[in-house]
PDB file of C-alpha atoms in Angstrom:
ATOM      1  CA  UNK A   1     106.109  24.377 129.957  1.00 70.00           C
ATOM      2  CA  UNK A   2     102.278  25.342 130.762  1.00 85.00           C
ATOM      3  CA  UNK A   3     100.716  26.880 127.829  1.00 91.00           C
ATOM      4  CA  UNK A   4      97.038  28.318 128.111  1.00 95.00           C
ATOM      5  CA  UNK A   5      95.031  27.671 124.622  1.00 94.00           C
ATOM      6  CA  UNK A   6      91.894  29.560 125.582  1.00 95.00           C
ATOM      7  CA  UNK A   7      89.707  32.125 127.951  1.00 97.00           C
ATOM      8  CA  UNK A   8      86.170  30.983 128.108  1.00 97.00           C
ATOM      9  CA  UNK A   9      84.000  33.912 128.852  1.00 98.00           C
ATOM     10  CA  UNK A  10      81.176  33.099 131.229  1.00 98.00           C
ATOM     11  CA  UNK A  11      77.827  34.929 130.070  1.00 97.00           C
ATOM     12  CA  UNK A  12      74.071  34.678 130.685  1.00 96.00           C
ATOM     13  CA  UNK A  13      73.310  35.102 126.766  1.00 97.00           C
ATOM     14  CA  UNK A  14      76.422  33.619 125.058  1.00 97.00           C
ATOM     15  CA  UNK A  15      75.284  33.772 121.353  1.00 97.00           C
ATOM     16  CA  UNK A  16      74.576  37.802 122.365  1.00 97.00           C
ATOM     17  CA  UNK A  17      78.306  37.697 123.823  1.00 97.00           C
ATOM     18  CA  UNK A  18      79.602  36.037 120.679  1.00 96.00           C
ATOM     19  CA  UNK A  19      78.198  38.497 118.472  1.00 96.00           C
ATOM     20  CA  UNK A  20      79.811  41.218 120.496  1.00 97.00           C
ATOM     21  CA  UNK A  21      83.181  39.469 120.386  1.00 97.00           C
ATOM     22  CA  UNK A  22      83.178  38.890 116.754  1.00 95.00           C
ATOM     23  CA  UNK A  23      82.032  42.402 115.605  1.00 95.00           C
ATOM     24  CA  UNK A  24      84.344  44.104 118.288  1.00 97.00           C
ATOM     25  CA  UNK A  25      87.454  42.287 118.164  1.00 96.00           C
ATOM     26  CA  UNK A  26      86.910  39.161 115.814  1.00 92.00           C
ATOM     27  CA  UNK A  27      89.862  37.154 117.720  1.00 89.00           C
ATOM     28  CA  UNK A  28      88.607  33.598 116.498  1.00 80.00           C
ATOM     29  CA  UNK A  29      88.882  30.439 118.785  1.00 85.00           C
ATOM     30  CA  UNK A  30      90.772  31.874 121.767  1.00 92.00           C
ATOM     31  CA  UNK A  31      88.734  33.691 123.361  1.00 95.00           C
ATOM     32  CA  UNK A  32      85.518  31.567 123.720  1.00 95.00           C
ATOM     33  CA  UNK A  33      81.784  31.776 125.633  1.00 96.00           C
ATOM     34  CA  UNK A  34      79.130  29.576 127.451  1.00 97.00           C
ATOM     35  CA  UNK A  35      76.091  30.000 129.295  1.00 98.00           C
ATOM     36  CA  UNK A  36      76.832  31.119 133.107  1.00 96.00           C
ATOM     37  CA  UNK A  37      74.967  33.383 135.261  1.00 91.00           C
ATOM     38  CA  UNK A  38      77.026  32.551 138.836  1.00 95.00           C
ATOM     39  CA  UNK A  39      76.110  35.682 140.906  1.00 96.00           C
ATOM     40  CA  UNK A  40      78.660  38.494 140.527  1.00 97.00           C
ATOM     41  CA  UNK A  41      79.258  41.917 141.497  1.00 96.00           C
ATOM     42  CA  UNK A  42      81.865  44.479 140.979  1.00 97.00           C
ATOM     43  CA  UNK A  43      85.239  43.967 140.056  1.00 98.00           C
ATOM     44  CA  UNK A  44      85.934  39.983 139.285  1.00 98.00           C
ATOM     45  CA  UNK A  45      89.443  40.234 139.725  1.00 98.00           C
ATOM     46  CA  UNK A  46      90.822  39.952 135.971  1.00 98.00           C
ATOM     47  CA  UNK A  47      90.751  41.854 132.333  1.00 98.00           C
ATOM     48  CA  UNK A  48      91.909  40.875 128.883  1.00 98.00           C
ATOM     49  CA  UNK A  49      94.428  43.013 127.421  1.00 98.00           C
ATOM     50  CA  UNK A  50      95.571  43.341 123.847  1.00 98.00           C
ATOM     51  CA  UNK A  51      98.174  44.365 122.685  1.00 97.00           C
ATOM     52  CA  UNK A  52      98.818  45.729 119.559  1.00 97.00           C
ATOM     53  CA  UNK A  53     101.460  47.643 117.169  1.00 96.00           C
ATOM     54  CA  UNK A  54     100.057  51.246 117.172  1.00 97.00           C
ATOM     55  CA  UNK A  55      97.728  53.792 118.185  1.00 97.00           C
ATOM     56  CA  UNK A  56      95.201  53.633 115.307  1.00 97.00           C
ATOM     57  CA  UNK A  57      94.868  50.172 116.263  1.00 97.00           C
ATOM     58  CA  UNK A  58      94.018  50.920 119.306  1.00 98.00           C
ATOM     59  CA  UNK A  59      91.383  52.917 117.970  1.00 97.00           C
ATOM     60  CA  UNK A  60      90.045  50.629 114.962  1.00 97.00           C
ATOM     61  CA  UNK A  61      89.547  47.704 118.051  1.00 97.00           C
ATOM     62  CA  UNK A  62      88.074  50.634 120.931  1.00 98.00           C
ATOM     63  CA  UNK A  63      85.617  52.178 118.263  1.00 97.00           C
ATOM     64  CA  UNK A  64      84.554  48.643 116.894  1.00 97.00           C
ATOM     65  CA  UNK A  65      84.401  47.457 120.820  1.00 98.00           C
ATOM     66  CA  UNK A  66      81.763  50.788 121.443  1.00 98.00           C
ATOM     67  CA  UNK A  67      79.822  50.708 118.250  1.00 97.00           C
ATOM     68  CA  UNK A  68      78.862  46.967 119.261  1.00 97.00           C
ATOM     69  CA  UNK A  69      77.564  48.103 122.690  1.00 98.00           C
ATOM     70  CA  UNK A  70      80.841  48.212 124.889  1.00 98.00           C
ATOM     71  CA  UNK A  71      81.231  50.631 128.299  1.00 98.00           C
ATOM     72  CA  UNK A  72      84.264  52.921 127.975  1.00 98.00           C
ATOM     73  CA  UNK A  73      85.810  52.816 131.527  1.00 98.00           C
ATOM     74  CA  UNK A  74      88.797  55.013 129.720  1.00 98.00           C
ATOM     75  CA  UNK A  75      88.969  56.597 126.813  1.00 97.00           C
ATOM     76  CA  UNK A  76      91.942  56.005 124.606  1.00 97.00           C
ATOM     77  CA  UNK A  77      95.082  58.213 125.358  1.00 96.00           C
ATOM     78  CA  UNK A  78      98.874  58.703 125.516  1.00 95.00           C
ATOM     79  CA  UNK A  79     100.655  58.365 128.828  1.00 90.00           C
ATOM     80  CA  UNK A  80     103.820  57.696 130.074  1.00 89.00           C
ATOM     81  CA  UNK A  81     104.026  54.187 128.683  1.00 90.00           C
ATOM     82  CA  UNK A  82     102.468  54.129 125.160  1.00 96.00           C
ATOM     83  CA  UNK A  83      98.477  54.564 124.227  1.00 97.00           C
ATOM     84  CA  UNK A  84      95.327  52.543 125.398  1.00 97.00           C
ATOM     85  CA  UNK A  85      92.065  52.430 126.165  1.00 98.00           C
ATOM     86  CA  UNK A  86      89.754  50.125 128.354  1.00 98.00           C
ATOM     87  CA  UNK A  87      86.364  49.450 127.669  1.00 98.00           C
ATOM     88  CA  UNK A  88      83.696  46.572 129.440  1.00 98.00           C
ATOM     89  CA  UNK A  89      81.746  44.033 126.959  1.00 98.00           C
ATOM     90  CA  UNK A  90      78.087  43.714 127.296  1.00 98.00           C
ATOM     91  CA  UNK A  91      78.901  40.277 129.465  1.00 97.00           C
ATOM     92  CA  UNK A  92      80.644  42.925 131.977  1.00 97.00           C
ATOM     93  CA  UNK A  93      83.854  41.546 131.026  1.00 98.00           C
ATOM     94  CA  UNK A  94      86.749  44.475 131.337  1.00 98.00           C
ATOM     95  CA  UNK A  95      88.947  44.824 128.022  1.00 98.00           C
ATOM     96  CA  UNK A  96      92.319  46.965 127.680  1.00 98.00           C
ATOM     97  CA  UNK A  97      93.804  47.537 124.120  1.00 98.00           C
ATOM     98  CA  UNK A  98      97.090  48.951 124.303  1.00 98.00           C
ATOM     99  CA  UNK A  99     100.178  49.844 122.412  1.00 97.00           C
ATOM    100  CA  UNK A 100     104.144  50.472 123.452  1.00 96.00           C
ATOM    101  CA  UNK A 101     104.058  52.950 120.539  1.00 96.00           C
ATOM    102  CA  UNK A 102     103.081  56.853 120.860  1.00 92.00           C
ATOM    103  CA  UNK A 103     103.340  57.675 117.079  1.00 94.00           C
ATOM    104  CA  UNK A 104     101.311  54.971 114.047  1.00 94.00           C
ATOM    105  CA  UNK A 105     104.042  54.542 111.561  1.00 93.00           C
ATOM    106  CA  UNK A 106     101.711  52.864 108.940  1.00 91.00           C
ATOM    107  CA  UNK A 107      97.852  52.485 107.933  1.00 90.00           C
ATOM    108  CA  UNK A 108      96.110  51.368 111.112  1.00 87.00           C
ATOM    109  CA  UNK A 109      95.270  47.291 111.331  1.00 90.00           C
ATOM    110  CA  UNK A 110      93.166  45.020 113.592  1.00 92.00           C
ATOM    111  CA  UNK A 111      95.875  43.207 114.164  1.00 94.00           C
ATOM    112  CA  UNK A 112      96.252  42.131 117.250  1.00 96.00           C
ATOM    113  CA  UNK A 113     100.075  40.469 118.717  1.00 95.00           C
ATOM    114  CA  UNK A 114      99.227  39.441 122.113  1.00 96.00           C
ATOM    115  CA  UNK A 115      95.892  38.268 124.545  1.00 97.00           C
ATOM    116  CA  UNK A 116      96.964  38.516 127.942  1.00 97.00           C
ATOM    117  CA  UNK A 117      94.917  37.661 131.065  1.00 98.00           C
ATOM    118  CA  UNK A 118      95.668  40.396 133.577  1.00 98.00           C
ATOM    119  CA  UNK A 119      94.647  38.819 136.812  1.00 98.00           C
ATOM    120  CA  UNK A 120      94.293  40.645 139.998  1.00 98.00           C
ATOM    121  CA  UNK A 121      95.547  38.209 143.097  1.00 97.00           C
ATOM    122  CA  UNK A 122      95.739  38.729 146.858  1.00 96.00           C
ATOM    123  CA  UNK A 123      98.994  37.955 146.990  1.00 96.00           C
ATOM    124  CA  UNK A 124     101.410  37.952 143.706  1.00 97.00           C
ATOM    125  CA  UNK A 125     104.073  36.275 145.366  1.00 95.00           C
ATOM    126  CA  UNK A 126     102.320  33.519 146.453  1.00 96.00           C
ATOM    127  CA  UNK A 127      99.639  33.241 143.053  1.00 96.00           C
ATOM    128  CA  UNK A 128     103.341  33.294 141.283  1.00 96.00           C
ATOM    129  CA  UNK A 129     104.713  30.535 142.991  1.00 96.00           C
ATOM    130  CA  UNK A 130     101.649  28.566 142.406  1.00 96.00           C
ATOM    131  CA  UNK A 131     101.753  28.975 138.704  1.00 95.00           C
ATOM    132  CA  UNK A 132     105.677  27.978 138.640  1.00 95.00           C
ATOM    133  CA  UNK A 133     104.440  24.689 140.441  1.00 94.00           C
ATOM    134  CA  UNK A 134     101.878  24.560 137.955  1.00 93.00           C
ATOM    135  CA  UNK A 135     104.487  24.179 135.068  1.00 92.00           C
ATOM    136  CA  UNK A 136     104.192  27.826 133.907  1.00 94.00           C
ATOM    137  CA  UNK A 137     107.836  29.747 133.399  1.00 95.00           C
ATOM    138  CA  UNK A 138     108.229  33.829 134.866  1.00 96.00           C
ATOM    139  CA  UNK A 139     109.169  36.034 132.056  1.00 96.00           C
ATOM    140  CA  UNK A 140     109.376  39.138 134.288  1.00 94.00           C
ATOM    141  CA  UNK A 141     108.762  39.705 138.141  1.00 94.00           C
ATOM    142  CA  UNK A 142     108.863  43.018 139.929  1.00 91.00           C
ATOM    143  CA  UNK A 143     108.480  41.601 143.037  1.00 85.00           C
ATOM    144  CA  UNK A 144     105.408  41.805 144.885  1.00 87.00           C
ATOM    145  CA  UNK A 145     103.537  44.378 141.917  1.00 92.00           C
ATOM    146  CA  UNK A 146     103.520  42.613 138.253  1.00 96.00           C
ATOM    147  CA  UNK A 147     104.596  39.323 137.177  1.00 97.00           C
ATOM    148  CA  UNK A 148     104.552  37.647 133.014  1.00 96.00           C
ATOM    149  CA  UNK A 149     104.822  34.166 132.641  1.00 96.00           C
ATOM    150  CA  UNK A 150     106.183  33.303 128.916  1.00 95.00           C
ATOM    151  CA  UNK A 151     103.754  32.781 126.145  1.00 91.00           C
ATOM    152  CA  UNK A 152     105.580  31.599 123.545  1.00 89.00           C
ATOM    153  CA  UNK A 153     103.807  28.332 123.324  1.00 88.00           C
ATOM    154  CA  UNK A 154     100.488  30.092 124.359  1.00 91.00           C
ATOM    155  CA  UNK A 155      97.204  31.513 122.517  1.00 93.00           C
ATOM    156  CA  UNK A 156      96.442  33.564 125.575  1.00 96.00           C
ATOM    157  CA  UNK A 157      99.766  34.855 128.049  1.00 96.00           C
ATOM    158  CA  UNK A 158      99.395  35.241 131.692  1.00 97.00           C
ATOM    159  CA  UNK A 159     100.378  38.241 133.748  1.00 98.00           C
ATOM    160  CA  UNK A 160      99.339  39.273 137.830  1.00 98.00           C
ATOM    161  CA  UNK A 161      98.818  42.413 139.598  1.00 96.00           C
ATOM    162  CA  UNK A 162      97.736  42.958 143.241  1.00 97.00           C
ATOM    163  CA  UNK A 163      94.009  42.842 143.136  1.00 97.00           C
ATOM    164  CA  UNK A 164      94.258  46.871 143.737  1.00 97.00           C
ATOM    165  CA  UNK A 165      96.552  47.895 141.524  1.00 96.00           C
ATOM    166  CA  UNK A 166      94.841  45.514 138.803  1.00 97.00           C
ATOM    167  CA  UNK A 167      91.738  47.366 139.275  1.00 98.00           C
ATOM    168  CA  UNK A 168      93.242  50.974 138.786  1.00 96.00           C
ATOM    169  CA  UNK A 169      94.982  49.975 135.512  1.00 96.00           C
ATOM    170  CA  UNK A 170      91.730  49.279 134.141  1.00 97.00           C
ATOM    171  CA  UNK A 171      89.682  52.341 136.230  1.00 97.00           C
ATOM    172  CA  UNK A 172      86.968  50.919 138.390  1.00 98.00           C
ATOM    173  CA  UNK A 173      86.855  50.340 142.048  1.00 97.00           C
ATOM    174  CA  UNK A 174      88.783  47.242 143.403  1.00 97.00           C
ATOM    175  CA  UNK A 175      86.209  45.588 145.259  1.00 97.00           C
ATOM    176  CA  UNK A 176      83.635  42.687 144.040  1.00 97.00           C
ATOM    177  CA  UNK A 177      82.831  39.195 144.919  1.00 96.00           C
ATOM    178  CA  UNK A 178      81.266  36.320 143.717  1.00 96.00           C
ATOM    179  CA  UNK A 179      81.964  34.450 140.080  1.00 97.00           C
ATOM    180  CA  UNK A 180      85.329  35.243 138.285  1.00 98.00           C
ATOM    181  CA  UNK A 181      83.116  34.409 134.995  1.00 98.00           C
ATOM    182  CA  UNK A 182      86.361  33.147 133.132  1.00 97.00           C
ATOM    183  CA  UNK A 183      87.759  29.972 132.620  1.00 97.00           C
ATOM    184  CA  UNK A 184      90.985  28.950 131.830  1.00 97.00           C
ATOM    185  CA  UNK A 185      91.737  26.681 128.731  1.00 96.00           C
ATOM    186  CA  UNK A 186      95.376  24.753 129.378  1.00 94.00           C
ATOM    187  CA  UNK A 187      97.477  21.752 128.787  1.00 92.00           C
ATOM    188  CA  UNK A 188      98.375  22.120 132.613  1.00 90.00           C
ATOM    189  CA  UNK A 189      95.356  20.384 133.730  1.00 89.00           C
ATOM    190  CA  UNK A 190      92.465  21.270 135.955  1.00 95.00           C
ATOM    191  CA  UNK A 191      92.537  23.221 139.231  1.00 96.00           C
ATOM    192  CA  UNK A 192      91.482  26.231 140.881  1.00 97.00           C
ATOM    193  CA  UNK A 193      94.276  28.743 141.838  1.00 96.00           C
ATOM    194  CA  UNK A 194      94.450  30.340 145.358  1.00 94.00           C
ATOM    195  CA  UNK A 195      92.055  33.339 144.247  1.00 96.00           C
ATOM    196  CA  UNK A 196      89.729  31.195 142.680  1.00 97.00           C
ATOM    197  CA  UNK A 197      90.459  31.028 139.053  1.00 97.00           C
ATOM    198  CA  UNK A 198      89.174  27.651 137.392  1.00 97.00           C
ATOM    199  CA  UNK A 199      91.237  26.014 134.993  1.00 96.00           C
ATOM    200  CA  UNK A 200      90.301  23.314 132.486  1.00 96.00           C
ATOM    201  CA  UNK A 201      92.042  21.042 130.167  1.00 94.00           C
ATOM    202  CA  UNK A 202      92.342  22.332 126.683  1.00 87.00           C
ATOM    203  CA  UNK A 203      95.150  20.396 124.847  1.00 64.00           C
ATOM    204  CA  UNK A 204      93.612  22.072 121.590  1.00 62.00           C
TER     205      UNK A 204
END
């Protein structure tokens, strides 16, 4: 089975973006940066999510994420689902920090259980396929809407949305073009997926 080791964050300053990363979210070696200013506008089609046990987590990461210079698109709050927030790094990448839980039942952390790479594809039932052919395994599917592959074996899980419906979970307007600005780190090899998403060997 696939498993993804890192996200390399594209950025035109990357020792700026590491400094960000560390003091916001300090998740150590996967999540990664390089130099890369390919032109980009809008949404790129993707966010970072992580997950975490409760809401004062959620807040510890959010507050850290804004006191180092971070955008809120949307401020922290309960809904149907649990509690989260989404805010966008310096580097313009989009970040959602979210919890299953409505209530903290301990001190808050910075712990964080899960990096997932939300990507928003043309056409999930096709991008799925793809990824099943690349070696990756479906954890869930709901059809045409939201698909998980299993991380078990990964640093960094994989999920997909419909490009519109990717861009209203994390509250900005679904269109945008050029550079993705991520890479993806895997033991799967290299290749770019039908929306354009680079991978790159990472065996690490």
């Amino acid at each position: 089975m696939a498993a993804i080791r890192s996200i390399t964050i594209e950025a035109p300053d990357p020792a700026a973006a590491n400094a960000f990363y560390d003091r916001a979210f300090g998740l150590g070696g996967a999540i990664r940066t390089r130099a890369g200013d390919a032109p980009t506008s809008g949404f790129r089609g993707c966010a970072l999510s992580l997950v975490v046990s409760q809401p004062g987590t959620v807040d510890s990461l959010v507050g850290t994420a804004v006191d180092a210079g971070a955008t809120t698109l949307k401020p922290a709050t309960k809904s149907f689902w649990g509690y989260g927030g989404v805010v966008q790094a310096p580097d313009g990448t989009i970040w959602k920090v979210a919890t299953s839980a409505k209530k903290d039942t301990r001190p808050a952390t910075r712990n964080v259980d899960d990096i997932v790479l939300l990507l928003g594809v043309d056409d999930v039932k096709a991008s799925r396929q793809f990824y099943v052919n690349q070696g990756l395994t479906v954890s869930k599917s709901f059809g045409r809407k939201y698909v998980e592959f299993d991380g078990s074996s990964s640093s960094v899980k994989l999920a997909l949305y419909g490009r519109k419906a990717a861009a209203k979970d994390v509250g900005v307007d679904p269109d945008g073009s050029g550079s993705h600005r991520v890479v993806i780190g895997s033991d799967a090899g290299a290749f770019t997926d039908p929306d354009g998403f680079a991978w790159e060997p990472d065996s690490a």
